[in-house]
Short mmCIF file of C-alpha atoms in Angstrom, two decimals:
data_model
loop_
_atom_site.label_atom_id
_atom_site.label_comp_id
_atom_site.label_asym_id
_atom_site.label_seq_id
_atom_site.Cartn_x
_atom_site.Cartn_y
_atom_site.Cartn_z
CA MET R 23 -33.74 54.49 -26.43
CA THR R 24 -34.34 50.73 -26.68
CA ASP R 25 -37.03 49.17 -24.53
CA SER R 26 -35.67 46.14 -22.68
CA THR R 27 -39.17 44.68 -22.62
CA SER R 28 -39.64 44.86 -26.37
CA PRO R 29 -41.04 41.66 -27.91
CA LYS R 30 -38.73 39.12 -29.53
CA VAL R 31 -38.29 39.46 -33.26
CA PRO R 32 -39.48 36.31 -35.05
CA GLY R 33 -36.55 34.24 -36.45
CA ALA R 34 -33.94 36.03 -34.33
CA PRO R 35 -31.28 33.82 -32.59
CA PRO R 36 -31.78 33.18 -28.86
CA ALA R 37 -30.17 35.64 -26.52
CA PRO R 38 -27.00 34.45 -24.77
CA PRO R 39 -27.32 33.51 -21.06
CA ALA R 40 -26.84 36.34 -18.63
CA ARG R 41 -23.32 36.70 -17.26
CA SER R 42 -22.35 37.19 -13.63
CA LYS R 43 -20.22 40.09 -12.49
CA ARG R 44 -17.07 38.11 -13.18
CA GLY R 45 -18.14 37.23 -16.68
CA GLN R 46 -19.23 33.66 -15.87
CA ALA R 47 -22.46 31.93 -16.72
CA PRO R 48 -24.81 31.45 -13.75
CA ASN R 49 -24.43 27.66 -13.71
CA SER R 50 -20.62 27.56 -14.10
CA GLY R 51 -20.07 27.78 -10.34
CA ARG R 52 -22.44 24.88 -9.85
CA ARG R 53 -20.52 22.84 -12.38
CA ARG R 54 -17.26 23.65 -10.58
CA ASN R 55 -18.73 22.72 -7.21
CA ARG R 56 -20.15 19.48 -8.60
CA ARG R 57 -16.79 18.66 -10.17
CA ALA R 58 -15.01 19.43 -6.90
CA ASP R 59 -17.46 17.13 -5.11
CA GLU R 60 -16.75 14.38 -7.62
CA TYR R 61 -12.98 14.58 -7.14
CA GLY R 62 -13.02 15.59 -3.51
CA GLU R 63 -13.55 12.01 -2.42
CA TYR R 64 -10.01 11.22 -3.56
CA ASP R 65 -8.33 14.00 -1.59
CA ASN R 66 -7.89 12.22 1.71
CA GLN R 67 -7.69 8.60 0.68
CA TYR R 68 -3.93 8.19 1.29
CA ASP R 69 -3.18 7.32 4.89
CA GLY R 70 0.60 7.27 4.59
CA GLU R 71 3.11 8.69 7.04
CA TYR R 72 4.35 11.77 5.26
CA ASP R 73 3.96 13.85 8.40
CA ASP R 74 6.18 11.68 10.58
CA GLU R 75 8.76 13.82 12.29
CA GLU R 76 12.29 12.63 11.68
CA GLU R 77 14.93 13.20 14.28
CA GLU R 78 16.76 16.38 13.41
CA PRO R 79 20.53 16.07 12.99
CA VAL R 80 22.59 17.47 15.83
CA ASN R 81 24.94 20.36 15.02
CA LEU R 82 27.54 20.06 17.74
CA MET R 83 29.10 23.41 16.87
CA GLU R 84 25.89 25.14 17.92
CA GLU R 85 25.67 23.29 21.23
CA THR R 86 27.10 24.62 24.48
CA PRO R 87 29.73 22.22 25.90
CA GLU R 88 29.23 20.96 29.41
CA THR R 89 33.00 20.83 29.87
CA VAL R 90 35.84 22.43 27.89
CA VAL R 91 39.48 21.38 28.06
CA GLY R 92 41.32 24.59 27.20
CA GLU R 93 44.02 24.92 24.56
CA LYS R 94 46.88 24.93 27.10
CA VAL R 95 45.39 22.32 29.42
CA VAL R 96 46.67 18.72 29.64
CA VAL R 97 44.52 16.08 31.30
CA LYS R 98 45.77 12.57 32.12
CA GLY R 99 43.53 9.85 33.51
CA ASN R 100 39.76 9.32 33.59
CA LEU R 101 37.52 12.21 32.48
CA ALA R 102 33.77 11.86 33.12
CA PHE R 103 31.00 13.99 31.62
CA GLU R 104 27.29 13.67 30.77
CA THR R 105 26.28 15.59 27.62
CA LEU R 106 28.99 17.37 25.60
CA LEU R 107 32.76 17.62 26.03
CA ARG R 108 35.01 19.86 23.93
CA ILE R 109 38.75 19.26 23.84
CA ASP R 110 40.94 22.12 22.65
CA GLY R 111 43.94 20.99 24.72
CA LYS R 112 45.27 17.47 25.26
CA VAL R 113 43.61 14.52 26.97
CA GLU R 114 45.39 11.22 27.60
CA GLY R 115 43.23 8.55 29.15
CA THR R 116 39.66 7.28 29.29
CA LEU R 117 36.49 9.23 28.58
CA ASP R 118 33.63 8.09 30.79
CA CYS R 119 30.33 8.93 29.12
CA ASP R 120 27.48 6.75 27.88
CA GLY R 121 25.45 8.34 25.08
CA GLY R 122 27.11 11.77 25.17
CA ASN R 123 28.74 13.89 22.45
CA LEU R 124 32.35 14.89 21.85
CA ILE R 125 34.16 17.67 19.98
CA ILE R 126 37.89 17.66 19.25
CA GLY R 127 38.84 21.20 18.23
CA GLN R 128 41.59 22.15 15.77
CA THR R 129 44.15 22.45 18.58
CA GLY R 130 42.79 19.43 20.47
CA THR R 131 44.40 16.01 20.84
CA LEU R 132 42.88 12.89 22.33
CA VAL R 133 45.04 9.89 23.15
CA GLY R 134 42.63 7.11 23.99
CA ASN R 135 39.66 5.16 22.70
CA VAL R 136 36.15 6.57 22.28
CA GLU R 137 33.21 4.23 22.91
CA LYS R 138 29.43 4.30 23.49
CA MET R 139 28.90 7.90 22.33
CA LYS R 140 26.29 9.30 19.97
CA ASN R 141 27.88 12.14 17.98
CA MET R 142 31.54 13.03 17.58
CA LEU R 143 33.12 15.88 15.63
CA VAL R 144 36.85 15.87 15.02
CA ASP R 145 38.81 18.87 13.77
CA GLY R 146 42.00 17.94 15.60
CA THR R 147 43.86 14.70 16.33
CA VAL R 148 42.70 11.38 17.76
CA ILE R 149 45.12 8.58 18.55
CA GLY R 150 42.92 5.61 19.36
CA ASP R 151 39.90 3.67 18.17
CA ILE R 152 36.53 5.39 17.69
CA SER R 153 33.14 3.69 18.10
CA VAL R 154 30.18 6.10 17.91
CA GLU R 155 26.83 6.43 16.13
CA LYS R 156 27.71 9.46 13.97
CA LEU R 157 31.19 10.76 13.19
CA GLU R 158 32.22 13.98 11.44
CA LEU R 159 35.86 14.42 10.37
CA HIS R 160 36.52 17.98 9.27
CA ALA R 161 39.37 19.33 7.14
CA GLU R 162 42.10 19.36 9.82
CA ALA R 163 41.10 16.01 11.36
CA MET R 164 43.68 13.25 11.83
CA VAL R 165 42.68 9.85 13.19
CA TYR R 166 45.20 7.13 13.96
CA GLY R 167 42.98 4.17 14.80
CA ASN R 168 40.02 2.10 13.70
CA ILE R 169 36.64 3.74 13.11
CA THR R 170 33.28 2.10 13.76
CA CYS R 171 30.09 4.13 13.23
CA GLN R 172 26.68 4.13 11.59
CA THR R 173 27.12 7.46 9.77
CA LEU R 174 30.40 9.02 8.61
CA PHE R 175 31.15 12.46 7.14
CA LEU R 176 34.62 13.14 5.69
CA ASP R 177 36.10 16.39 4.49
CA HIS R 178 38.56 16.29 1.57
CA ASN R 179 41.78 16.75 3.55
CA THR R 180 40.92 14.38 6.39
CA LYS R 181 43.60 11.84 7.34
CA VAL R 182 42.64 8.39 8.61
CA VAL R 183 45.12 5.61 9.37
CA GLY R 184 43.11 2.53 10.28
CA THR R 185 40.14 0.43 9.24
CA LEU R 186 36.58 1.61 8.65
CA ASN R 187 33.47 -0.25 9.78
CA VAL R 188 30.62 2.01 8.64
CA HIS R 189 27.06 0.67 8.25
CA PRO R 190 23.64 0.92 9.96
CA LEU R 191 24.31 -2.16 12.13
CA ALA R 192 27.59 -0.87 13.58
CA PRO R 193 29.34 -1.59 15.90
CA GLN R 194 28.61 -5.15 14.81
CA MET R 195 30.70 -6.47 11.95
CA ILE R 196 29.09 -7.62 8.69
CA ASP R 197 30.32 -9.81 5.85
CA ALA R 198 30.31 -9.13 2.11
CA GLU R 199 26.67 -10.23 1.87
CA GLY R 200 25.52 -7.82 4.57
CA ASN R 201 25.03 -10.49 7.24
CA ILE R 202 26.22 -9.93 10.78
CA LYS R 203 29.42 -11.86 11.36
CA GLY R 204 29.01 -14.60 13.94
CA ASP R 205 25.36 -15.29 13.17
CA THR R 206 26.27 -17.57 10.27
CA ASP R 207 28.76 -19.48 12.40
CA LYS R 208 26.23 -19.90 15.21
CA LYS R 209 23.58 -21.09 12.77
CA GLY R 210 26.02 -23.56 11.23
CA LYS R 211 26.89 -24.98 14.65
CA LYS R 212 23.20 -25.34 15.56
CA ASP R 213 22.45 -27.12 12.26
CA LYS R 214 25.40 -29.44 12.77
CA LYS R 215 24.34 -30.25 16.33
CA LYS R 216 20.77 -30.90 15.20
CA ALA R 217 21.97 -33.23 12.44
CA GLU R 218 24.11 -35.17 14.94
CA GLU R 219 21.14 -35.56 17.29
CA GLU R 220 18.96 -36.81 14.44
CA GLU R 221 21.62 -39.35 13.47
CA GLU R 222 21.82 -40.58 17.07
CA GLU R 223 18.05 -40.95 17.24
CA GLU R 224 18.02 -42.90 13.98
CA GLY R 225 20.80 -45.12 15.28
CA GLU R 226 18.91 -45.84 18.51
CA GLY R 227 15.78 -46.65 16.53
CA GLY R 228 17.70 -49.15 14.38
CA ASP R 229 19.15 -50.87 17.46
CA GLU R 230 15.68 -51.36 18.94
CA GLU R 231 14.54 -53.10 15.78
#
């Protein structure tokens, strides 16, 4: 049996450092902690806005309609609602809602314009102009009219007969350079008026001399 307290043999190599239970040298944990301290100062330096909550998209098909126009129902005239209207029948007239949502089902038909609404999903037929924030046209959708929206989704078999005005600044119109139409004309008129006033002032100054 070997005595652990036996004297060191002259000329023998030094004994290796004692290992911990996990097979690591005693100072390795210290080195790791010191290294973590050195790099830890960089962990929270970025003050960006990664955690900002974006507005979740609305899935109209999962929402419960406030009002439903049934498949065999025909409505003519003004139809008012507040949140969500679903049309599976036929509506001819004006929809009175500011900031609401609209669904046109596969059997639904709307004859009239749509304005000032947030989200609209069409799986049926719309005869009239559409001006909303977000528009989804599914496979069976048919639109006979002009479309103005900020976001547009089109299925492959969608039919649209009309013009499209789709951009983040809608319903305003923009030119080929991305400028809002009308602003350039207004600016040009202001510059022209200012130039005319300066010419008049110069003319008055010359007369005084």
